XYZ file of C-alpha atoms in Angstrom:
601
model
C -123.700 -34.471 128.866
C -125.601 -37.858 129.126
C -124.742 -41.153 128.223
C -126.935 -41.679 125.397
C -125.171 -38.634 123.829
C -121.656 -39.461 124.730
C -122.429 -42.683 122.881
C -123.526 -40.927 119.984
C -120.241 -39.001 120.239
C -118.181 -42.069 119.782
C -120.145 -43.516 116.851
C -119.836 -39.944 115.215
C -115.518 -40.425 115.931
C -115.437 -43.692 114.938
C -116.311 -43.054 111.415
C -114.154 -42.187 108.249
C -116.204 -39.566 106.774
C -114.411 -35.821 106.372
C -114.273 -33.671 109.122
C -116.280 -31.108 107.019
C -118.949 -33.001 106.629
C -121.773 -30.699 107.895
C -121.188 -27.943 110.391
C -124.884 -29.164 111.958
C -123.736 -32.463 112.634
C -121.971 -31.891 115.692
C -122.507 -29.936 118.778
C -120.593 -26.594 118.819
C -118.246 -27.994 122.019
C -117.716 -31.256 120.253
C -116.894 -29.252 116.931
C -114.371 -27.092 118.844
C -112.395 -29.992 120.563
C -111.844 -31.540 117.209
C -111.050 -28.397 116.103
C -108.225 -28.137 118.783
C -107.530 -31.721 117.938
C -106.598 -31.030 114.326
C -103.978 -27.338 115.392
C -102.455 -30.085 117.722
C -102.026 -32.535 115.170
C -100.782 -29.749 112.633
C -98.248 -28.801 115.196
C -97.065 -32.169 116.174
C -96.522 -33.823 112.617
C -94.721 -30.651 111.814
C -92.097 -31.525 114.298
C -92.352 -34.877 114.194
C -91.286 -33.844 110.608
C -88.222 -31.909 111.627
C -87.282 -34.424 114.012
C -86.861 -36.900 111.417
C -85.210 -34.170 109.218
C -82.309 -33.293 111.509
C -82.120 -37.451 112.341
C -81.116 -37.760 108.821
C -79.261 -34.979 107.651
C -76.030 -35.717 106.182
C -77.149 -39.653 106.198
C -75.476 -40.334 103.396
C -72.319 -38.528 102.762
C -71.788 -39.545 99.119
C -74.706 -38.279 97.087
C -76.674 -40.140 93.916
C -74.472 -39.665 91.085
C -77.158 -37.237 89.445
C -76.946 -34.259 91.475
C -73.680 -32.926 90.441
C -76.349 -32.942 86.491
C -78.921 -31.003 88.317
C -75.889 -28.583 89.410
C -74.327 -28.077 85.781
C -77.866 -27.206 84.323
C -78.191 -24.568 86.752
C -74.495 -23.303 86.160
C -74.627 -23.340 82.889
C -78.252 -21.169 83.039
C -76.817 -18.936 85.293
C -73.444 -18.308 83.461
C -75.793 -17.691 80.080
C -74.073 -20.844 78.458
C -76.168 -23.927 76.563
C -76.888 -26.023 79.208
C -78.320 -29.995 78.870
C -81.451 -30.232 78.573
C -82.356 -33.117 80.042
C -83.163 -32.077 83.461
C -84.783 -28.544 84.211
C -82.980 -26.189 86.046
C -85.192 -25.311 89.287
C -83.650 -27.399 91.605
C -79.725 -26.583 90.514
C -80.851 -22.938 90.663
C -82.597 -23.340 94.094
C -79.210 -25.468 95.594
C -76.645 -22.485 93.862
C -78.676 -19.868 95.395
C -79.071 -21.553 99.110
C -75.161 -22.553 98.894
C -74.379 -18.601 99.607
C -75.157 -19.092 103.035
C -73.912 -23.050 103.795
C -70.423 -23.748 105.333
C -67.911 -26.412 104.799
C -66.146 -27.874 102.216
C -68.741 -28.525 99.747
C -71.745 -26.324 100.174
C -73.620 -27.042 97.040
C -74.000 -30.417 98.616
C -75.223 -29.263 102.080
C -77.461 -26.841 100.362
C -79.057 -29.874 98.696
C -79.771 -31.629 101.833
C -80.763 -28.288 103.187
C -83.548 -27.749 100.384
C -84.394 -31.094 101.536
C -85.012 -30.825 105.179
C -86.758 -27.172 104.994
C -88.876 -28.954 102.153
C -89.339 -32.205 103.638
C -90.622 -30.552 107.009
C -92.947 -28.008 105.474
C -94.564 -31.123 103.283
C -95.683 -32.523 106.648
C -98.777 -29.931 107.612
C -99.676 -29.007 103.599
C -99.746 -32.931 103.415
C -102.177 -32.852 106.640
C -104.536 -30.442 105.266
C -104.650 -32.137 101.599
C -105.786 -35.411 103.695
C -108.422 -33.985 106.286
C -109.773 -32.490 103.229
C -110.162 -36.059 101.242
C -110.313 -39.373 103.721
C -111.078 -36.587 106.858
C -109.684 -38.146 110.122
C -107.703 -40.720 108.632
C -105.652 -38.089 107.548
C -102.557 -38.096 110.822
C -102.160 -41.775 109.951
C -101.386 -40.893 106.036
C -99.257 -38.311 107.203
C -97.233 -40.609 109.360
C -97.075 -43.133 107.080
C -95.421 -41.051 103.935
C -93.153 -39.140 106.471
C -91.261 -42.769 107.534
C -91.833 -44.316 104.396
C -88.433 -45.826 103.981
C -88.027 -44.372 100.237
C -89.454 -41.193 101.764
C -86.138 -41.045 103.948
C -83.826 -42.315 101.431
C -84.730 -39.217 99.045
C -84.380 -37.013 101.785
C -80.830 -38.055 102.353
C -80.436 -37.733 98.578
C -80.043 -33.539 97.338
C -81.866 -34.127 94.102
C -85.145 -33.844 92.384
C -87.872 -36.345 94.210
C -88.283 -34.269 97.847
C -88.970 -31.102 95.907
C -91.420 -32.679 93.442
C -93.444 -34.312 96.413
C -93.452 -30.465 98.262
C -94.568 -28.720 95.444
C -96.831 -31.470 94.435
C -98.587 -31.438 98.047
C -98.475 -27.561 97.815
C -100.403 -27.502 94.001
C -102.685 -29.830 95.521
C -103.629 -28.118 98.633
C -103.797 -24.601 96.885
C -106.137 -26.928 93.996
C -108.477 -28.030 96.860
C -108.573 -24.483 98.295
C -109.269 -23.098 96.221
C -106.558 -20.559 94.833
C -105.379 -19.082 91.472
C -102.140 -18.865 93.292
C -101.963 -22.742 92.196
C -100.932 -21.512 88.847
C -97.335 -20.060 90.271
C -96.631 -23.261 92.224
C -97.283 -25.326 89.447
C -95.200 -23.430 87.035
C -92.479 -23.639 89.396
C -92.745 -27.031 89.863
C -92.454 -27.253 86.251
C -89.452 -26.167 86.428
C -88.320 -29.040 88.574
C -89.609 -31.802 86.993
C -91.401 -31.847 83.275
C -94.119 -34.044 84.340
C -94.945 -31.623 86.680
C -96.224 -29.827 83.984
C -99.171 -31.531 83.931
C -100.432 -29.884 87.081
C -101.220 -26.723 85.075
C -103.726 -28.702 82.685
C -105.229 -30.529 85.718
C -105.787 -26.666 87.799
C -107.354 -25.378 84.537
C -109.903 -28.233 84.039
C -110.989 -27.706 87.517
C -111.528 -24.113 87.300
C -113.256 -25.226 83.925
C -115.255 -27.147 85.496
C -115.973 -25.123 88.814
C -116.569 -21.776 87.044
C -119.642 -21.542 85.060
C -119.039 -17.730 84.056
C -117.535 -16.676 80.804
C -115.630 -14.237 82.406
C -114.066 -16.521 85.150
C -113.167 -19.654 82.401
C -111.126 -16.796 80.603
C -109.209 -16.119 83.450
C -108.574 -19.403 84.421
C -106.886 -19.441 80.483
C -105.214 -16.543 80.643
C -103.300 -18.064 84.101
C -103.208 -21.017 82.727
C -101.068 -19.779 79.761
C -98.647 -17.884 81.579
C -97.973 -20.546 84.025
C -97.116 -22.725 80.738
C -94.587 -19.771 79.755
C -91.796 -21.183 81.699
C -91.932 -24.446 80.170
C -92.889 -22.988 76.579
C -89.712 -20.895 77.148
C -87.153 -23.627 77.950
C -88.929 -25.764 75.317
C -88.199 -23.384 72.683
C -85.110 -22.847 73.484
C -83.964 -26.895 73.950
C -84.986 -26.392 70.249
C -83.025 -23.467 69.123
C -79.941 -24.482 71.041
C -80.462 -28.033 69.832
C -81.764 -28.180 66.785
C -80.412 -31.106 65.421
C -82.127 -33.307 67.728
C -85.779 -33.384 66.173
C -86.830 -35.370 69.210
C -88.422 -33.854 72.640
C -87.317 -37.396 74.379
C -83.625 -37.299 72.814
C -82.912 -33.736 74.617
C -85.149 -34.464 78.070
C -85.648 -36.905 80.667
C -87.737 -38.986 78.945
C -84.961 -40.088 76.719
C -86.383 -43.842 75.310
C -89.786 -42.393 76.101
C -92.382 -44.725 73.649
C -89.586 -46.250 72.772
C -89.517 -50.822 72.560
C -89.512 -52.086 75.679
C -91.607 -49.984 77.842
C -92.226 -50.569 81.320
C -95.835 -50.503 82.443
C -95.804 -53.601 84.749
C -92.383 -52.498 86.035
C -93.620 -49.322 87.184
C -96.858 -50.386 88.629
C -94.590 -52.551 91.027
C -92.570 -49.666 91.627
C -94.971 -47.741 92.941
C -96.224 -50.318 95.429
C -92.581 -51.106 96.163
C -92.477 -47.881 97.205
C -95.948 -47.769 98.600
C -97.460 -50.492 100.492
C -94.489 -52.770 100.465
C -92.581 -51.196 103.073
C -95.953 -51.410 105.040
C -95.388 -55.537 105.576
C -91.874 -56.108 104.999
C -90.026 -58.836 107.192
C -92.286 -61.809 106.818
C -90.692 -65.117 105.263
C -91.752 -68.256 103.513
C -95.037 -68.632 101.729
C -96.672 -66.051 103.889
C -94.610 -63.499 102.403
C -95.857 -64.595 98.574
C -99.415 -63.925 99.814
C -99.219 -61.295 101.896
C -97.786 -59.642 98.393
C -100.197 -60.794 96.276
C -103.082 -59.867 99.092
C -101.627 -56.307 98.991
C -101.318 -55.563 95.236
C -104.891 -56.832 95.134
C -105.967 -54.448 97.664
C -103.987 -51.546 96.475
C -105.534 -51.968 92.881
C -108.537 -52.351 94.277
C -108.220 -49.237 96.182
C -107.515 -47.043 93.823
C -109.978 -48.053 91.363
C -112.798 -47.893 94.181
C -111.628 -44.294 94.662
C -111.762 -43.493 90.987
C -114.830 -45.022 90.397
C -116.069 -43.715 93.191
C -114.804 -40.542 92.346
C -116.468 -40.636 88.506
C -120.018 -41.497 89.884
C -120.061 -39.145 92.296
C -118.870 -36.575 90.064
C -116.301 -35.738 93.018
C -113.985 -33.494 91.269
C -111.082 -33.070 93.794
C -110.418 -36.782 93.889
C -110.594 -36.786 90.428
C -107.853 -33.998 90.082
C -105.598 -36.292 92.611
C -106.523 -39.265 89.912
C -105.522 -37.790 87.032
C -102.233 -36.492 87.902
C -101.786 -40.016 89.544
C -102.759 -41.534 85.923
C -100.884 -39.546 83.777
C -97.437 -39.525 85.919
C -98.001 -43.233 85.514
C -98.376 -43.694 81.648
C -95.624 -41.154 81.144
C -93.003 -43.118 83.216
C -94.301 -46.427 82.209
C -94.320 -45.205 78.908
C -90.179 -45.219 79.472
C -88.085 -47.706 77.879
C -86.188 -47.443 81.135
C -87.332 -46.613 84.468
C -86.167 -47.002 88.400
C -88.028 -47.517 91.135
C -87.053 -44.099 92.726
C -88.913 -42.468 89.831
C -92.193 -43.497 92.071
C -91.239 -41.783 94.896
C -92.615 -38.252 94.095
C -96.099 -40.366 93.908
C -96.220 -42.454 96.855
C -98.414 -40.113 99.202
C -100.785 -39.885 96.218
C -101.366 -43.353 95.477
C -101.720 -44.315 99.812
C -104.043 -41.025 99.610
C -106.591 -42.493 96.431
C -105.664 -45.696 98.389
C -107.524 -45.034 101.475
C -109.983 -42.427 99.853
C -110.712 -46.007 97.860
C -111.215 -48.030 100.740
C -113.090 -45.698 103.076
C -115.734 -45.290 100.435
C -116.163 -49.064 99.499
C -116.685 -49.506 103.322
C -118.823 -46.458 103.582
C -120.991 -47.955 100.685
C -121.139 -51.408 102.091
C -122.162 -50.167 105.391
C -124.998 -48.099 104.030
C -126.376 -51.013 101.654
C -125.804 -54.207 103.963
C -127.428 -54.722 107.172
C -124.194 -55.773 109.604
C -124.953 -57.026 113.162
C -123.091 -54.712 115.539
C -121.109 -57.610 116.976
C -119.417 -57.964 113.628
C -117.240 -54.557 113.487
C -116.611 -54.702 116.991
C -115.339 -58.294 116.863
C -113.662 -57.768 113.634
C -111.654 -54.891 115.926
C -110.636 -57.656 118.821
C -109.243 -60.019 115.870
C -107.140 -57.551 114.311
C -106.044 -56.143 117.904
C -105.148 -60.051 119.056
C -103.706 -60.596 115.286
C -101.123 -57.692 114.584
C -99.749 -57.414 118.016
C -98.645 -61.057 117.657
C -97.213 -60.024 114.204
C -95.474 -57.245 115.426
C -93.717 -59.189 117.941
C -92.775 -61.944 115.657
C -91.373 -59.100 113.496
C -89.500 -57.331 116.578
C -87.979 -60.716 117.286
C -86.248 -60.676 113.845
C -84.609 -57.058 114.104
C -81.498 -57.995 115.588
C -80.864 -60.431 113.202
C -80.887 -57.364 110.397
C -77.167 -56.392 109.546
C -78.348 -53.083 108.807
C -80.208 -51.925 112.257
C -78.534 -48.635 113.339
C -79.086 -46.420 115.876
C -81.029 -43.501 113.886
C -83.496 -46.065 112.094
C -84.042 -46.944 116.092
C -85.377 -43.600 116.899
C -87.532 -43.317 113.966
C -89.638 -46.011 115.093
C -89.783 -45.057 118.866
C -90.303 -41.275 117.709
C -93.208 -42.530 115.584
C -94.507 -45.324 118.283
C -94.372 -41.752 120.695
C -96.445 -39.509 118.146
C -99.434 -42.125 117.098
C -100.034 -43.034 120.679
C -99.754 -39.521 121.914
C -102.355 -38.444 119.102
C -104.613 -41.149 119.814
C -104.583 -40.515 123.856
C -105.295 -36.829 122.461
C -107.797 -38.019 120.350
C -109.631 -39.873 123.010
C -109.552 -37.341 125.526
C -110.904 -34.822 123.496
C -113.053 -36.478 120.978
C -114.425 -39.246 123.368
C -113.456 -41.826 120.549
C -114.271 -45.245 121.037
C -110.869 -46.953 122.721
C -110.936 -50.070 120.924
C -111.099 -48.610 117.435
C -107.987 -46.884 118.186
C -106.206 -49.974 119.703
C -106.917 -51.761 116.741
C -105.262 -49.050 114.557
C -102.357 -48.671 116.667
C -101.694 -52.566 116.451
C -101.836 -52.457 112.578
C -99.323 -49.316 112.830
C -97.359 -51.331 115.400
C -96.817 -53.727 112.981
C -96.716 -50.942 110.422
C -93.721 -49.400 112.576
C -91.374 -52.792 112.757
C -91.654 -53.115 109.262
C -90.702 -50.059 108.386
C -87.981 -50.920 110.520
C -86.892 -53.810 108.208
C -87.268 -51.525 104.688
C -85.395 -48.435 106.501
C -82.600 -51.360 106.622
C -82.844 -52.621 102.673
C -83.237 -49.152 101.577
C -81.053 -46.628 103.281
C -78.836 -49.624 104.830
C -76.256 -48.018 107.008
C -75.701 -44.531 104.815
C -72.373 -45.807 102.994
C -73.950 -45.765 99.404
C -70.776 -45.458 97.298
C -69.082 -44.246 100.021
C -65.784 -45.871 98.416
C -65.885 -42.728 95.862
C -65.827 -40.609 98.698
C -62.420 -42.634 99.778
C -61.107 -42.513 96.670
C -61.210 -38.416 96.311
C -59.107 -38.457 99.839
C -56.800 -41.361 98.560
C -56.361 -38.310 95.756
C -55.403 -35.557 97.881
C -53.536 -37.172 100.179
C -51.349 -39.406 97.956
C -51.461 -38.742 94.108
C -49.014 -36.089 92.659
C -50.244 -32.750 91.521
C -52.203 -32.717 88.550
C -51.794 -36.480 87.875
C -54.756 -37.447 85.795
C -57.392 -40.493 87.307
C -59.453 -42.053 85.212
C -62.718 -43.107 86.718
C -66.984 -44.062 85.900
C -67.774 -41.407 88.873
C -65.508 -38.018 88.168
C -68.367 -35.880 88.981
C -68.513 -37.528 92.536
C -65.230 -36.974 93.166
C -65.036 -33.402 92.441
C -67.432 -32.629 94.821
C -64.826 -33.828 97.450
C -61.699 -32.828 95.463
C -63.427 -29.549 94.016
C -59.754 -28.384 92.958
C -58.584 -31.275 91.386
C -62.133 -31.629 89.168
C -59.897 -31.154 85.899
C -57.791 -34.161 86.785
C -60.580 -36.761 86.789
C -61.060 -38.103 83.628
C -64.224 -40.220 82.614
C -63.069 -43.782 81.803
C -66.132 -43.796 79.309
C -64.066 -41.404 77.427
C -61.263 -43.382 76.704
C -61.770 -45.242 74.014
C -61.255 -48.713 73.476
C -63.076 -52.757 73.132
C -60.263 -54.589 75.021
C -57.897 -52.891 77.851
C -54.698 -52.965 75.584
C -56.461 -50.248 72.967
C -57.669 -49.265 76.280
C -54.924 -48.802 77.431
C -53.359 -47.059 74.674
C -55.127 -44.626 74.706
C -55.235 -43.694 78.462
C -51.543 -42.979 77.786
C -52.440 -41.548 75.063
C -54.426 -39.105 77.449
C -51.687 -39.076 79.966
C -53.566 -40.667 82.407
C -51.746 -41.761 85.462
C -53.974 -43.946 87.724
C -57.045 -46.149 86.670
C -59.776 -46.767 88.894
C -61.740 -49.721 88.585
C -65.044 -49.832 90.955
C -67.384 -52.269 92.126
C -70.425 -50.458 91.671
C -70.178 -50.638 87.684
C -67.716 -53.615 87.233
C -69.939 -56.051 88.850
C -72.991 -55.862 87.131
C -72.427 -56.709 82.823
C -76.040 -56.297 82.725
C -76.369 -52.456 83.417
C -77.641 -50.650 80.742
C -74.684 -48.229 81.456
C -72.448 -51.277 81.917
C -73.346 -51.905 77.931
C -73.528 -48.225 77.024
C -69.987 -47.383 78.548
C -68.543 -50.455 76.990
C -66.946 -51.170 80.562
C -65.745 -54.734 79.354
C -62.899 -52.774 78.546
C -61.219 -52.776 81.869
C -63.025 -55.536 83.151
C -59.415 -57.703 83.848
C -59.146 -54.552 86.410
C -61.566 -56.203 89.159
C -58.841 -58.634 89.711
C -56.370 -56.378 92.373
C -52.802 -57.693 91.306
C -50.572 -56.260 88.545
C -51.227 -57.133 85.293
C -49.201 -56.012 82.127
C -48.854 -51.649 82.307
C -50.753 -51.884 85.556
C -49.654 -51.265 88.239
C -51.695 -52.503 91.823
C -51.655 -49.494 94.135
C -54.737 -50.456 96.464
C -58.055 -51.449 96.940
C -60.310 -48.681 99.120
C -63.264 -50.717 100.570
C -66.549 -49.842 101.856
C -67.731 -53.716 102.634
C -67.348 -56.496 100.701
C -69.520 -55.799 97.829
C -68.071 -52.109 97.293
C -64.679 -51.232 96.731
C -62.237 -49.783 94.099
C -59.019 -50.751 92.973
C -56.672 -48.389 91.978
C -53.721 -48.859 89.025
C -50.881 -46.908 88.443
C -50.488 -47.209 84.473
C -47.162 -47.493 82.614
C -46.269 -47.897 79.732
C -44.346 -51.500 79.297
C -42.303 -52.538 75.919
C -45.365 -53.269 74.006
C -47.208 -49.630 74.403
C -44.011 -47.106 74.993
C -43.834 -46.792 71.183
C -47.153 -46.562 70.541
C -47.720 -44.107 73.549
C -44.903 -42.155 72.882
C -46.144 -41.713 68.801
C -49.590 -40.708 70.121
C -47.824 -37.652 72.312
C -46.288 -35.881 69.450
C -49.648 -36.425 67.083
């Protein structure tokens, strides 16, 4: 091969265009060396995947306090009882059924990190193929990017809903850009994990609308459209008949306050580039860290309108499919009159997807109207090269200082440092890429990489995430009497780690009361022996659940001495922001009578 065409060859690499872009455009050698380059790729995300998987199994012992929900829904389907509807039961049927074969002590819970992991690792190749098929050979970097994407890792660590939704999001997807009719089953399933994901049937059955110009192939496309929709119609109908005196969808689902005062569209446009492209640039202080944030909502905004206008003009429908479901998830969670920022996680690889789709046909489209000196792009490459390898070693030189910096957030980076340079060398060597593209993009992942680094530490911190709960169910078994009743905000967290004692814990919401001597009344009342006051909903007045729990109540409790019918056992601490004090309650001269007239009613 000459030099003329090996030139050729790098100009061909260097661009951002699909890898499908015309079977003629390539020589047949050149065609199957990329072709080898994208089954090694495949392979190597897949256990760079895994690797991450197994890194963070078990992370965080103490899981959020909704999974134990996700696991009564599915109990109560299974034992034919009315269960709530406000989550659907896929993923509590999924964990019950996988929790036949897990050991231990609590195997519901391992089988939800389990789900995870097999989930999160399959997600890495489906994910791969989704992006070579939209932004083409930018597609490894996406992949990378969403696998250590810090809220990426936090949900995996977490057995409920979000890791699921993002696999069987990526898999609708994939089978949508297929094409398949098999996309029908996997989003009906995912229906069943998530309502939103609902919407996925809609968005398959305008693109077969819209794909299939014969009468005979649109009615199909209905008829599979409408029993993928059973599932949902099903459980629907039945939230109604089982509920009926709720009129309201939102009062029975997860969109409870859905359209309700107080929405939250700006909120959850942040969220979802906190979750995003925040973690991309995390670390830097002082006013460059104001406009490096306002720099990257711009360009994120930008992004993703470029790709959907992009997308409309072109008449591009699979980037439109990707936008839509992007669009509505949005309005129907900004829609909320409460939302979290973990609610943007199941959207994350979506939005950097449109992002970069966005970008890499705004550049495309400048290129091919603008006449640009070939000194420009190259020199453009040298500056960003020179630029983020002196960022990334500013931000390496602030690590230590992080009090969160643990051993397994270490090994994410070098793993990650090990697979982009080890796919680029690959790329090179097979492709006959131009170097200095590549060292640019590695320096922008290098800085990419430290980062992450820095979010892995204010998101997952060190893994002890209510980990004083956890104490306080062993503080249970190993010191209370038998049977003796604990009130407490988190009784479904502690029966997971004192399964046999679940009818003990009693939820302090429960007892009624405005000040702790009614309070208190009527704990005794209950026969409760030991109050439980925690950090994690003392401290903060201004929770919504705070207000809706009426925890004033027992808020003299966050003081650990005795106090008038309480008693100060101890005070189990996971650091000095989360911790629990326990109370043994008595009754003193002032309640006896009362307590003692409340027995015999």
């Amino acid at each position: 091969m000459g030099v003329n065409s090996r030139k050729k060859l790098g100009r061909n690499c260097a661009q951002s265009a699909p890898a499908n872009t015309g079977p003629l455009s390539v020589s047949p050698d050149l065609r199957s060396r990329r072709e080898l380059f994208g089954k090694i790729t495949l392979a190597s995300l897949t256990v760079f995947a895994a690797t991450l998987a197994v890194l963070y199994f078990g992370y965080q012992p103490v899981p959020n306090s909704d999974f134990p929900a996700f696991i009564s829904t599915a109990e109560n389907i299974l034992s034919l009882e009315a269960p709530s509807f406000k989550r659907t039961p896929g993923l509590g049927i999924a964990q019950i059924l996988l929790s036949n074969f897990m050991p231990g002590p609590h195997p519901q819970l391992t089988a939800g990190w389990m789900l995870n992991t097999l989930l999160y690792i399959a997600t890495a190749p489906l994910l791969y193929l989704v992006g070579r098929r939209v932004i083409g050979r930018a597609a490894p970097l996406l992949v990378i990017l969403v696998l250590i994407n810090p809220w990426s890792l936090y949900m995996l660590t977490q057995p409920i809903v979000e890791t699921s939704l993002v696999f069987f999001l990526v898999l609708t997807f994939f089978l949508i850009l297929k094409p398949s009719r098999w996309t029908y089953l996997t989003a009906a399933i995912a229906s069943m994990f998530r309502y939103e994901a609902a919407v996925l049937i809609f968005i398959m059955l305008a693109v077969d609308l819209v794909r299939n110009k014969q009468l005979r192939e649109r009615f199909w496309a209905v008829a599979f459209a409408g029993l993928a929709s059973l599932p949902m119609i099903v459980w629907l109908l039945a939230m109604f008949v089982i509920r009926p005196g709720n009129s309201s969808l939102a009062e029975n689902t997860y969109f409870d306050g859905y359209l309700a005062a107080g929405t939250s569209f700006a909120t959850f446009a942040d969220y979802i580039w906190q979750t995003a492209a925040a973690p991309l640039f995390m670390g830097t202080s002082g006013p460059a860290c104001a406009s490096i944030t306002v720099v990257s909502k711009i360009v994120l905004a930008t992004s993703l309108f470029g790709a959907l206008t992009f997308a409309v003009y072109r008449k591009n429908w699979r980037t439109l499919a990707l936008a839509a479901f992007l669009i509505v998830y949005y309005f129907l969670h900004a829609s909320r009159s409460f939302t979290v920022d973990r609610y943007a996680v199941p959207v994350l690889w979506l939005t950097l997807l449109l992002a970069f789709k966005g970008a890499a046909d705004t550049v495309t489209t400048l290129k091919q109207r603008l006449t640009i000196p070939a000194v420009i792009p190259v020199a453009l490459l040298i500056l960003t090269s020179i630029v983020c390898t002196m960022w990334a070693l500013t931000l390496l030189r602030r690590l230590p200082s992080w009090p969160c910096f643990t051993a397994i957030s270490a090994w994410t980076s070098a793993i990650t440092a090990i697979v982009a340079v080890g796919l680029a060398i690959t790329r090179i060597a097979l492709t006959r890429c131009r170097i200095l593209a590549h060292v640019a993009v590695l320096t922008v992942l290098a800085v990419v990489i430290v980062s992450n680094q820095i979010a892995l530490c204010t998101v997952l911190g060190d893994g002890k995430t209510d980990y004083e709960f956890k104490l306080l169910a062993d503080w249970y078994r190993e010191k209370a009497p038998q049977n003796a009743k604990l009130a407490t905000t988190m009784p479904h967290l502690l029966a997971i780690f004192a399964p046999d004692s679940e009818q003990d814990f009693v939820p302090t919401r429960r007892i009624p009361g405005d000040i702790l001597n009614e309070f208190t009344q009527n704990a005794l009342r209950r026969g409760i022996t030991y109050v439980a006051w925690d950090s994690r909903m003392g401290l903060y007045p201004g929770d919504k659940y705070y207000q809706r729990w009426n925890m004033q109540k027992i808020a003299p409790l966050k003081v650990a001495r005795d106090r008038a019918s309480y008693e100060f056992i101890t005070q189990l601490k996971t650091d000095a922001h989360n911790y629990i004090n326990i109370f043994r309650l008595t009754a003193d001269e002032n309640t006896n009578q009362n307590a003692q007239t409340a027995r015999t009613e």
